[in-house]
Short mmCIF file of C-alpha atoms and ligand atoms in Angstrom, two decimals:
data_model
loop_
_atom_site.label_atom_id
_atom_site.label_comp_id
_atom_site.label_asym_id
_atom_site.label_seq_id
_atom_site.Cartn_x
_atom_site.Cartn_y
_atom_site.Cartn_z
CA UNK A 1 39.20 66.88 27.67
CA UNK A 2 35.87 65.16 27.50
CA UNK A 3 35.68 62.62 24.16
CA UNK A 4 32.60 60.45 23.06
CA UNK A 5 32.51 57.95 20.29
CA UNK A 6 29.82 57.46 18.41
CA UNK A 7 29.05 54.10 16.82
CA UNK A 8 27.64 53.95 13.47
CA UNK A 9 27.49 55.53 10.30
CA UNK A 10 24.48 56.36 9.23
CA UNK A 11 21.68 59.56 8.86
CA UNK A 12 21.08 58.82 12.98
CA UNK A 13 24.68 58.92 13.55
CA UNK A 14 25.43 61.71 11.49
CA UNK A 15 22.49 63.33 13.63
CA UNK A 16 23.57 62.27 16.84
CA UNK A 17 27.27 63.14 16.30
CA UNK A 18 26.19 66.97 15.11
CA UNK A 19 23.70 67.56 18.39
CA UNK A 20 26.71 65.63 20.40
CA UNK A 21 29.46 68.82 18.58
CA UNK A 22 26.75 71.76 19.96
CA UNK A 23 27.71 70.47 23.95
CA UNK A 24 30.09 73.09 25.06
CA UNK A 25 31.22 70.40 27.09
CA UNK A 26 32.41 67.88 24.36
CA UNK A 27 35.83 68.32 23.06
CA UNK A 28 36.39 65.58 20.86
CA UNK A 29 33.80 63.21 18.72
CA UNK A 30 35.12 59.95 17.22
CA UNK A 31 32.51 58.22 14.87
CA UNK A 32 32.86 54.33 14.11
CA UNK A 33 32.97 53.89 11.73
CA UNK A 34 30.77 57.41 10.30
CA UNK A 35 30.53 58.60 6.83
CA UNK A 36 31.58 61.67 5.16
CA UNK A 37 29.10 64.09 6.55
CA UNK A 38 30.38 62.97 10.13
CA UNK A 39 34.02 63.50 9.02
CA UNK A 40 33.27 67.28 8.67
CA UNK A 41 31.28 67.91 11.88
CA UNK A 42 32.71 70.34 14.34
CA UNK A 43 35.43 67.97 16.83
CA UNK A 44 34.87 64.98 14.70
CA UNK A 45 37.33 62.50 13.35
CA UNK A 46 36.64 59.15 11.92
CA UNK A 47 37.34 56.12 12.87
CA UNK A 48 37.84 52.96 10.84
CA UNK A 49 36.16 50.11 13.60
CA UNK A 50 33.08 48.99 12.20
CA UNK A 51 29.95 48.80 14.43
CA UNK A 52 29.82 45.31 14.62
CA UNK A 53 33.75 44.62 15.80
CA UNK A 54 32.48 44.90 19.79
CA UNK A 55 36.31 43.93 20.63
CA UNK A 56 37.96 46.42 18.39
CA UNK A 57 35.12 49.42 19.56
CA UNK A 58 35.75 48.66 23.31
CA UNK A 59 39.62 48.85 22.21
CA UNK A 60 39.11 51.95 20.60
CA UNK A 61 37.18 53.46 23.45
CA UNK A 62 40.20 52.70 26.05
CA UNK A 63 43.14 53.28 23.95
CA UNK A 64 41.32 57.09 22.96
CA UNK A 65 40.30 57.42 27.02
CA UNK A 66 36.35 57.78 25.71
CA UNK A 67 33.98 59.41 28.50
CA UNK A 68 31.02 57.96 26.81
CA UNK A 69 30.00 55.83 24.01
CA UNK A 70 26.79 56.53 21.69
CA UNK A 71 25.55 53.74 20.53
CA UNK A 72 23.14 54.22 17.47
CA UNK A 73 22.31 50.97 15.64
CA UNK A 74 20.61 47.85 17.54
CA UNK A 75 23.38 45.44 16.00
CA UNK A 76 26.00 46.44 18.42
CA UNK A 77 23.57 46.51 21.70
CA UNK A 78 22.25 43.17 20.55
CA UNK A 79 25.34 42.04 20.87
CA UNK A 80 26.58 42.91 23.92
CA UNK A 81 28.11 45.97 23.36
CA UNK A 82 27.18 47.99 26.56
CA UNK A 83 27.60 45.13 28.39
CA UNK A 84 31.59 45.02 27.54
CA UNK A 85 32.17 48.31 28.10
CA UNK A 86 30.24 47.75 31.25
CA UNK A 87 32.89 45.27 32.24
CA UNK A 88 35.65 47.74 31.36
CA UNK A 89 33.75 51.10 33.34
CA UNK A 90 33.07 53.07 30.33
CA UNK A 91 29.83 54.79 30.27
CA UNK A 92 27.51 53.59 27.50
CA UNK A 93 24.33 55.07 26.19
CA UNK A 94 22.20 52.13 24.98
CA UNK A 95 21.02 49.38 26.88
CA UNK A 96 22.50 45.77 27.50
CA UNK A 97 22.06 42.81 25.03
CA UNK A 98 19.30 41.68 27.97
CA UNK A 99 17.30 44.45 27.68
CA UNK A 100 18.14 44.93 23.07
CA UNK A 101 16.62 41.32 23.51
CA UNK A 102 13.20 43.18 23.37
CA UNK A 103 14.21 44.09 20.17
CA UNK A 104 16.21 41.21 18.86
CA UNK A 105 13.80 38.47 19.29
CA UNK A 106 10.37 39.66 18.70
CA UNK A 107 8.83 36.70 20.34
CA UNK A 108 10.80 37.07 23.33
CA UNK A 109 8.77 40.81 23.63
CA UNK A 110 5.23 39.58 22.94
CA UNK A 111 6.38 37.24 25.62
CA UNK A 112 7.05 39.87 27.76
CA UNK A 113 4.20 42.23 26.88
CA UNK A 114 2.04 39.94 27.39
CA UNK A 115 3.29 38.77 30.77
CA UNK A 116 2.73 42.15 32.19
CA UNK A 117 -0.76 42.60 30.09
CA UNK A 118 0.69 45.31 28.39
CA UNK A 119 -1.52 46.04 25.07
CA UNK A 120 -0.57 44.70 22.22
CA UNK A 121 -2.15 42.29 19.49
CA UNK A 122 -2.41 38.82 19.95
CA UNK A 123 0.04 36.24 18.78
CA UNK A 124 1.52 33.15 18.73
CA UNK A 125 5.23 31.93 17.71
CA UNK A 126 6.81 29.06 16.22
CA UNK A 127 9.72 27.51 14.60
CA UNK A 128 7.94 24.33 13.14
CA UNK A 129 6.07 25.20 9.78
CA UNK A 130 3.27 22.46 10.52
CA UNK A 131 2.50 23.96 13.62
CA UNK A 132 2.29 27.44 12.31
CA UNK A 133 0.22 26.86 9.55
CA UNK A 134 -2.50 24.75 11.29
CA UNK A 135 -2.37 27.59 13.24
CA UNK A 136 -2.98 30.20 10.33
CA UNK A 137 -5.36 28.07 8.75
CA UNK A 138 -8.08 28.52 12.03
CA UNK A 139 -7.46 32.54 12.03
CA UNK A 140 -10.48 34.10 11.31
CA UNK A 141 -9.20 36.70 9.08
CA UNK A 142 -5.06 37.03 7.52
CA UNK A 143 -2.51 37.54 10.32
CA UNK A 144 1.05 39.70 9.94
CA UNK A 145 3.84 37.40 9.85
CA UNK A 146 6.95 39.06 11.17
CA UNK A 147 10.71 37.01 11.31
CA UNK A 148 11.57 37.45 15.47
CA UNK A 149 15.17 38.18 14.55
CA UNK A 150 16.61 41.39 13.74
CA UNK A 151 15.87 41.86 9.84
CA UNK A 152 16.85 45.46 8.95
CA UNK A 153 12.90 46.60 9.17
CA UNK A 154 12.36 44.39 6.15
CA UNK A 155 11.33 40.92 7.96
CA UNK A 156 7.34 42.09 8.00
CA UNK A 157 4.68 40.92 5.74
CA UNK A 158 1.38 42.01 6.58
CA UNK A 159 -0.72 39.75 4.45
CA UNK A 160 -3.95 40.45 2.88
CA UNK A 161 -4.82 36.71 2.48
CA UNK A 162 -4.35 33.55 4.27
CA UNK A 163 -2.92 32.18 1.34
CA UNK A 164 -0.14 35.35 1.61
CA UNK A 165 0.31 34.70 5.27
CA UNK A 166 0.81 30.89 4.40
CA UNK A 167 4.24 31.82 1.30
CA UNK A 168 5.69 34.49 4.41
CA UNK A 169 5.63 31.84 6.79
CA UNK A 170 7.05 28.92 4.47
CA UNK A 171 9.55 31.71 3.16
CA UNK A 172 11.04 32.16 6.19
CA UNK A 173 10.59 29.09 8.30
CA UNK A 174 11.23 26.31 5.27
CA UNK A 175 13.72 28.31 2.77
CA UNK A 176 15.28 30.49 5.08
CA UNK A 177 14.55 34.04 3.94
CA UNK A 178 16.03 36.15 6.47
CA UNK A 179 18.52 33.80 7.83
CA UNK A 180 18.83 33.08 11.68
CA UNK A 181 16.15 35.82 11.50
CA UNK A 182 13.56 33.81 10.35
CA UNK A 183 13.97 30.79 11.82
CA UNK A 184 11.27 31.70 14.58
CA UNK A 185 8.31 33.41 13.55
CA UNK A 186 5.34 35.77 15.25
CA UNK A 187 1.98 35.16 13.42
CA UNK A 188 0.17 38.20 15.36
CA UNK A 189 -3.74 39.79 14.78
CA UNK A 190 -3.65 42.49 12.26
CA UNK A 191 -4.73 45.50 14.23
CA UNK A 192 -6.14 48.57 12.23
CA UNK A 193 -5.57 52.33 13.19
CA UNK A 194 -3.09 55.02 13.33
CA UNK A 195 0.34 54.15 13.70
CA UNK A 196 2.58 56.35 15.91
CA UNK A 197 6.15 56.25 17.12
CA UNK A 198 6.74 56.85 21.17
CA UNK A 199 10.63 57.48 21.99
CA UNK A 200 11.84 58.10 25.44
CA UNK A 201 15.24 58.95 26.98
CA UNK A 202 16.13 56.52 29.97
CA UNK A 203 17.78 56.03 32.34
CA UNK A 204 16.72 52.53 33.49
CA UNK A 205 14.13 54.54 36.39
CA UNK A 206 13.39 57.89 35.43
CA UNK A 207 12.57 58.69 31.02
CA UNK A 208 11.43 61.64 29.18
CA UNK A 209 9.22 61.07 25.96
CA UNK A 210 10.46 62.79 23.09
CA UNK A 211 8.27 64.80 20.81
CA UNK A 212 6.64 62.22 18.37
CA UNK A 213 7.74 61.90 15.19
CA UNK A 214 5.86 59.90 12.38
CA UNK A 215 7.91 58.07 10.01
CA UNK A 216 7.17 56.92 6.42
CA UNK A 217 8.07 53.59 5.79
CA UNK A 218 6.93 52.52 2.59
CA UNK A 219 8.96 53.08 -0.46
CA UNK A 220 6.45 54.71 -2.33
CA UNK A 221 4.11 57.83 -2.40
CA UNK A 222 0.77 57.19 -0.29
CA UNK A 223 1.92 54.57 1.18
CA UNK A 224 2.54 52.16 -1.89
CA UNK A 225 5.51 49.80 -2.39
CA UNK A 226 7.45 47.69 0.43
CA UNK A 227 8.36 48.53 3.56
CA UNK A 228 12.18 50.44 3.99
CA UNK A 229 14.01 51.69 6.90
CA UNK A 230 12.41 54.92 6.79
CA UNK A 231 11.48 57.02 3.89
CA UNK A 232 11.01 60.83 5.43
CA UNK A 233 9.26 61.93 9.06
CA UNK A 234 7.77 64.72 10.52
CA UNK A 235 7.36 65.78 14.21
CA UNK A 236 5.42 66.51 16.35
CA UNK A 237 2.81 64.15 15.15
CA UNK A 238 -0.85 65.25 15.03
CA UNK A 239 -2.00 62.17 16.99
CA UNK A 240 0.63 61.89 19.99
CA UNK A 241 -1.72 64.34 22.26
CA UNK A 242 -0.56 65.05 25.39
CA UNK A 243 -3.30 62.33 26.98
CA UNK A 244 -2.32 59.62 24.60
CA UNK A 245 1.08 60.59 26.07
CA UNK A 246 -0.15 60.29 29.58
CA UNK A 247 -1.60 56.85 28.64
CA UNK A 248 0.80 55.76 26.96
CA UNK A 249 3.67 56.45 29.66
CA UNK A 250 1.39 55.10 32.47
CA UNK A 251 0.21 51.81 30.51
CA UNK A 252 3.11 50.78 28.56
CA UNK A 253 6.46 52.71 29.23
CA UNK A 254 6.49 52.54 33.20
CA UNK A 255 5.32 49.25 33.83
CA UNK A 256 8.47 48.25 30.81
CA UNK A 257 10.93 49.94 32.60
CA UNK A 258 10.19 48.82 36.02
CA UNK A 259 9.99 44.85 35.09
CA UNK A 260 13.46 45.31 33.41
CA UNK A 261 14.94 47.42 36.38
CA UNK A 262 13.68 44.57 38.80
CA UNK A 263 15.19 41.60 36.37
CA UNK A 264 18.69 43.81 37.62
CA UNK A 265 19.18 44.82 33.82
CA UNK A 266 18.01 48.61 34.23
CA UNK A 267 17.01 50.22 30.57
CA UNK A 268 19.74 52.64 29.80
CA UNK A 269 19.61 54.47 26.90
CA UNK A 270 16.91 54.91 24.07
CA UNK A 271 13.34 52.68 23.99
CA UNK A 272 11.41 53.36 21.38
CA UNK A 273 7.49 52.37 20.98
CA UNK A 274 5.78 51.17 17.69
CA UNK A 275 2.56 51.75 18.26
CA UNK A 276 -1.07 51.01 17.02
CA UNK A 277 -3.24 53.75 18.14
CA UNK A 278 -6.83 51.29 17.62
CA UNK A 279 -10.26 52.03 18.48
CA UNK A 280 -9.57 49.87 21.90
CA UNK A 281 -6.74 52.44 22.72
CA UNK A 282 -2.74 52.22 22.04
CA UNK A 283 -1.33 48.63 21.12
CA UNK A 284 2.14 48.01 20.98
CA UNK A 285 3.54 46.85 17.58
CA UNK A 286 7.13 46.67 18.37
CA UNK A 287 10.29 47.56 20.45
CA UNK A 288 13.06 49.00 19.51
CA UNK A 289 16.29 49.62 21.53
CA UNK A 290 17.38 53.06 19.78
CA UNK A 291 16.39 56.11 18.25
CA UNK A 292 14.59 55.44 14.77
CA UNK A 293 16.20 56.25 11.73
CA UNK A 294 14.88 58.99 10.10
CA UNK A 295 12.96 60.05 12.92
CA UNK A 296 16.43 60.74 14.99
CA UNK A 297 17.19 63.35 12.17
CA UNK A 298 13.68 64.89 12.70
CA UNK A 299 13.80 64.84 16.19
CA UNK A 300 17.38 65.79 17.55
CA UNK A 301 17.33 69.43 15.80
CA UNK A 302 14.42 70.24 18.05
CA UNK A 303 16.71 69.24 20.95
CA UNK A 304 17.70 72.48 22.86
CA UNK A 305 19.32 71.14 26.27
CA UNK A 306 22.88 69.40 25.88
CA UNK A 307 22.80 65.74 24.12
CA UNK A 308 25.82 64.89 26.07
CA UNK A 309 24.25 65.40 29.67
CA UNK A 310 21.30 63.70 28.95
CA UNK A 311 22.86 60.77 27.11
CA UNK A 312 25.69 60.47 30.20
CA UNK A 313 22.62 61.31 32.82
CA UNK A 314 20.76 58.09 31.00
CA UNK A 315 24.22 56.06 30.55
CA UNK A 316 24.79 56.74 34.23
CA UNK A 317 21.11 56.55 35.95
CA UNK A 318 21.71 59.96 36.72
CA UNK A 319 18.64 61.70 34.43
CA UNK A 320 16.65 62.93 36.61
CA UNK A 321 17.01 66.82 37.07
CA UNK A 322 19.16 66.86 33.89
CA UNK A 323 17.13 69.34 31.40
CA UNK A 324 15.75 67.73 28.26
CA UNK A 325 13.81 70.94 26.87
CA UNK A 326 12.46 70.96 23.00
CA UNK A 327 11.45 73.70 20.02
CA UNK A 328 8.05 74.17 20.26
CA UNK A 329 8.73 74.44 16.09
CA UNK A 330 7.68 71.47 13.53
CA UNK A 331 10.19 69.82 12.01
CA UNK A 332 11.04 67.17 8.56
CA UNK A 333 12.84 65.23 6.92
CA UNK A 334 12.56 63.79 3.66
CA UNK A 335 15.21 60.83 2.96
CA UNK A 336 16.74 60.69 -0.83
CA UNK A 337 17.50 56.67 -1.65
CA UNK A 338 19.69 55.83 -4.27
CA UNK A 339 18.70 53.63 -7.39
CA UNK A 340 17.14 50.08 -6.58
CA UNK A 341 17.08 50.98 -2.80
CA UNK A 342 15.87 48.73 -0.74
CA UNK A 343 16.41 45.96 -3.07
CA UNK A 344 19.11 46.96 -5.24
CA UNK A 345 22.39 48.46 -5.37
CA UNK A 346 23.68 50.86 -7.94
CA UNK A 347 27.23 52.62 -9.34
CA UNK A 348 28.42 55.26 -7.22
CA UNK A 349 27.04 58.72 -8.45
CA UNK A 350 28.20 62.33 -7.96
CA UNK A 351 26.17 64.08 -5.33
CA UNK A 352 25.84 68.04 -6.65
CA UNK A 353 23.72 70.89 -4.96
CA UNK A 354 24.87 70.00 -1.14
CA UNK A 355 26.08 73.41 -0.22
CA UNK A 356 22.99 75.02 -2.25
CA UNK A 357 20.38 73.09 0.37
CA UNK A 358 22.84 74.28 3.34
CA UNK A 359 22.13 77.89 2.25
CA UNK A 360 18.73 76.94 1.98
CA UNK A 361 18.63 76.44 5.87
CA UNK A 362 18.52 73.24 5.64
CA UNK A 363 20.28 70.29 7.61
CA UNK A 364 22.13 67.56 5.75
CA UNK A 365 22.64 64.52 6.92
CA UNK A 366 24.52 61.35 5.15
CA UNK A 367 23.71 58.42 5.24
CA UNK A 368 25.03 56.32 2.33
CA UNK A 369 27.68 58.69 0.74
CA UNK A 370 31.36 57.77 0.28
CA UNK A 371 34.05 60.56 -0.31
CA UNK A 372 36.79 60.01 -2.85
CA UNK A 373 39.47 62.64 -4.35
CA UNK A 374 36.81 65.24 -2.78
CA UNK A 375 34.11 64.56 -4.48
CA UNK A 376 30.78 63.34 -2.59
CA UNK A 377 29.54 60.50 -4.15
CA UNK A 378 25.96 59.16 -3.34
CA UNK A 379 27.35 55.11 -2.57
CA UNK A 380 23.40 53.28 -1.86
CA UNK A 381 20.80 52.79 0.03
CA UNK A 382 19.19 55.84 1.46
CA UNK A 383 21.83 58.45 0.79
CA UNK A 384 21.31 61.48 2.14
CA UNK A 385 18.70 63.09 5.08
CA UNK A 386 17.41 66.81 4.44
CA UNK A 387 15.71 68.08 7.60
CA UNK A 388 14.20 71.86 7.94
CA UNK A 389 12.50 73.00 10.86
CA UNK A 390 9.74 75.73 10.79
CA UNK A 391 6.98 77.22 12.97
CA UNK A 392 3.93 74.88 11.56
CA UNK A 393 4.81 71.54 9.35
CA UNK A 394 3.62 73.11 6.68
CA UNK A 395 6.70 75.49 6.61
CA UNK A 396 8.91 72.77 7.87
CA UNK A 397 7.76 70.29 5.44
CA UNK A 398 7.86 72.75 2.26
CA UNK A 399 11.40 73.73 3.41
CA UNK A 400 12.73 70.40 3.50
CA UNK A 401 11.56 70.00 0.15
CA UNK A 402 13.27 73.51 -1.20
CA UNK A 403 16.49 71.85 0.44
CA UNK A 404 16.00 68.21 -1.52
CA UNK A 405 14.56 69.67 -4.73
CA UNK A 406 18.79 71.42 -5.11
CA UNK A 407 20.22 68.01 -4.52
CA UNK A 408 20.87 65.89 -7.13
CA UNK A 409 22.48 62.44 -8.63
CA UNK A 410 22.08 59.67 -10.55
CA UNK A 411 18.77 57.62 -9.91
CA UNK A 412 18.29 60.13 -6.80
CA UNK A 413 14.27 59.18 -5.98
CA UNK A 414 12.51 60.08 -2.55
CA UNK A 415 8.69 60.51 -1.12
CA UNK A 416 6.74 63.62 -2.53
CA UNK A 417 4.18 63.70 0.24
CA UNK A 418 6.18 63.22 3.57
CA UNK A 419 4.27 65.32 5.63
CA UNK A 420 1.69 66.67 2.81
CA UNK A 421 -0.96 64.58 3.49
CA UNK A 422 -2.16 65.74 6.65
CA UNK A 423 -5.39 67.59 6.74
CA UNK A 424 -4.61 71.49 5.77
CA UNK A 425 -5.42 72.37 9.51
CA UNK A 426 -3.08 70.25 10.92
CA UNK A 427 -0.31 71.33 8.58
CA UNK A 428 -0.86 75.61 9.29
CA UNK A 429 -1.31 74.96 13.14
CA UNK A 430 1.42 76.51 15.10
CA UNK A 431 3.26 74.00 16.79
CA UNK A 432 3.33 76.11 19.89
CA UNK A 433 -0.87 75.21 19.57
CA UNK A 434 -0.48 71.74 19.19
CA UNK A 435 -1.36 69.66 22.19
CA UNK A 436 1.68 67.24 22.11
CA UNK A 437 3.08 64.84 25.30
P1 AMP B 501 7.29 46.15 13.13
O1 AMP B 501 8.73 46.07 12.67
O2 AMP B 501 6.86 44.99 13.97
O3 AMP B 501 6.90 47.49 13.69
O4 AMP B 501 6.45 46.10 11.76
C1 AMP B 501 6.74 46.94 10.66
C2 AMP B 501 5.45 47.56 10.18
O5 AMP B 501 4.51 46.54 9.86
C3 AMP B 501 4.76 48.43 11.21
O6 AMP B 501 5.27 49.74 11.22
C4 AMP B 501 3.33 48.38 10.74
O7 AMP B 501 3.12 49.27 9.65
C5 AMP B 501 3.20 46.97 10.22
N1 AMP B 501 2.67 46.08 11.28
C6 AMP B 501 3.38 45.38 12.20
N2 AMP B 501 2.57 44.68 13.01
C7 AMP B 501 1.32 44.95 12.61
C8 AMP B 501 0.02 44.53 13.07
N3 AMP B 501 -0.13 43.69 14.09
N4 AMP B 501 -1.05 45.03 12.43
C9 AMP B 501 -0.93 45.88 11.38
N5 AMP B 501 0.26 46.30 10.90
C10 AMP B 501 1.37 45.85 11.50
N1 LIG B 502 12.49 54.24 10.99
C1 LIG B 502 12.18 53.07 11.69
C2 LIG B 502 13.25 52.52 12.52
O1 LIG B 502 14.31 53.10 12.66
O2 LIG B 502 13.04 51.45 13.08
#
């Protein structure tokens, strides 16, 4: 009897826990705290331990005799998650709070890129506002000013004017917007090019890079509005070629890995790249320490080796020789948000047309959906996930959209152009064509 429990409960989760209930060798999937769409996945159950209660999720994971734990959001591995179930010998996939660091304090990574010249834009950090303004006020041209705490991808302003850059920093450093979060700040050069997301599977020596997805994290068609968890993506991206792949393994991911494995806090689990791709070559924008949300839901349907081996081969530094084998087929997702998301929150609505996008071929993934006398009610934030694949993005992309377009509820708004944008040749080239890492 082989059980893993999931932690979370959102689109990622939902994602993981479905590619987790194809494993002919899982019997049993517990989801902390998961949603509704988790709830009816093949072998999974619910359970109500939040992701943030670390004591009562390492409880829950010895009382049900776990095999491994799945750790989705970067809360839990911030806090030390692995690192107790570590101490109790349960397997974890997701690295320790030492290594989540890179993604919990972003001055603590520019620290560390820059110790081991890794690319990435230059910067300086502060807590004191006089010190970071006199700062600003020598840049030659405005800066991005991100909060180095964990700020649910909202704690970025990329300014247009020194005068912008000046209200972020006084925001966050002098009335505490953000919280903790913004009590140190990162003031770092405003690089210009195409951004692309790198993920790899590790297991704190070997990793294997994921097809690249490209998320979309503005609210608003081409780009506009602010900056959300993640609007829609698409994979493979156009841009991740298999060189940049190359490059980008041999110049950023290896040397990462190997400083953390000699620190004696191996990387275990997902690290994922935010990347500037400039004219001066790939520049690192940000860490994360898990899979990207929507990208996960783009990404894991492509998987076609077991999710279970290669999350215990990475929990257990046991990858290599595992298979981790991919659809050469595009896939996307296109993320429907609620009313007022990301600022505001609205009434619960009815969700209708669920089992209409199924037949469409489409996957459905919750996210922010609550369940009550059988009815599926769309409860904030971004609600639901519809991923399609297909054998170009074009297909995939136009399929996801048949899937969405038979959803509805109340205030229900997502992107039009997640994946429409790209140049028409990109969009009808086979994906079994396209050069990708
Ligand atoms: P981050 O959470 O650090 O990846 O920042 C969120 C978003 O802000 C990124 O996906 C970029 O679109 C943008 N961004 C962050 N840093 C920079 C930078 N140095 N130059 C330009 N845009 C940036
Ligand atoms: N979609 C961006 C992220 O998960 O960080």
């Amino acid at each position: 009897m082989t059980t893993v429990l999931v932690v979370g409960g959102g689109g990622r989760e939902h994602a993981l826990s479905w590619s987790l209930g194809k494993s002919p060798r899982v019997d049993r999937i517990l989801v902390a705290p998961g949603n509704p769409g988790t709830a009816s996945e093949k072998h999974c159950e619910n359970l109500p331990v939040g992701a943030g209660d670390i004591a009562g999720l390492v409880a829950a994971a010895r009382h049900e005799s776990v095999d491994l734990v799945a750790v989705g959001p970067e809360a839990p591995l911030a806090a030390g998650l692995t690192d107790a179930l570590d101490a109790v010998g349960i397997p974890a996939f997701g690295p320790t709070a030492a290594c989540a660091r890179l993604e919990a304090s972003k001055a603590y990574c520019k620290t560390f890129l820059n110790a081991l010249s890794i690319p990435t834009g230059a910067s300086a950090s502060f807590r004191d506002p006089d010190l970071a303004i006199a700062y600003l006020e020598q840049l030659p041209s405005a800066p991005v000013i991100k909060a180095s705490g964990l700020a649910g991808g909202k704690g970025v302003v990329v300014a247009e004017t020194h005068g912008e850059a000046a209200a972020a920093l006084r925001a966050m450093l002098i009335e505490g917007r953000f919280g903790e979060a913004g009590r140190e700040v990162v003031v770092e050069e405003r690089l210009w090019g195409t951004e692309v997301s790198v993920l790899a599977f590790s297991d704190g020596t070997d990793f294997v890079v994921m097809p690249s997805a490209q998320d979309h994290k503005r609210l608003l068609d081409g780009d506009g509005g602010p900056n959300t968890g993640g609007m829609g993506a698409f994979v493979p991206s156009p841009v991740a070629t298999g060189a940049l792949i190359a490059e980008v393994s041999d110049r950023i991911i290896r040397p990462t890995l190997d400083a953390l494995g000699e620190t004696g806090t191996p990387y275990r689990g997902v690290i994922y790249f935010g990347l500037m791709i400039t004219d001066a070559g790939p520049k690192v924008l940000e860490i994360n320490c898990r899979m990207g949300d929507p990208e996960a839901q783009a990404v894991l349907p492509l998987l076609e080796s077991d999710l279970f081996e290669v999350m215990l081969g990475c929990a257990t530094g046991s990858l290599d020789g595992i298979p981790v084998d991919w659809s050469r087929s595009a896939s996307a997702t296109v993320v429907m948000a609620s009313a007022g998301y990301p600022t505001g929150s609205a009434p619960p609505a009815p969700i209708t047309g669920l089992e209409e996008a199924k037949l469409t071929g489409c996957l459905v993934f919750h996210a922010g959906t609550d369940r009550i006398e059988g009815v599926t009610l769309a409860a904030g934030g971004r609600v639901l996930g519809v991923t399609a694949l297909g054998s170009t993005l074009a297909e995939a992309t136009e399929r996801a959209y048949a899937g969405t377009e038979s959803i509805s509820f109340e205030g229900a708004h997502y992107r039009r152009d997640i994946g429409r944008r790209l140049p028409p040749e990109a969009r009808s080239l086979p994906c079994r064509e396209v050069d990708v890492g």
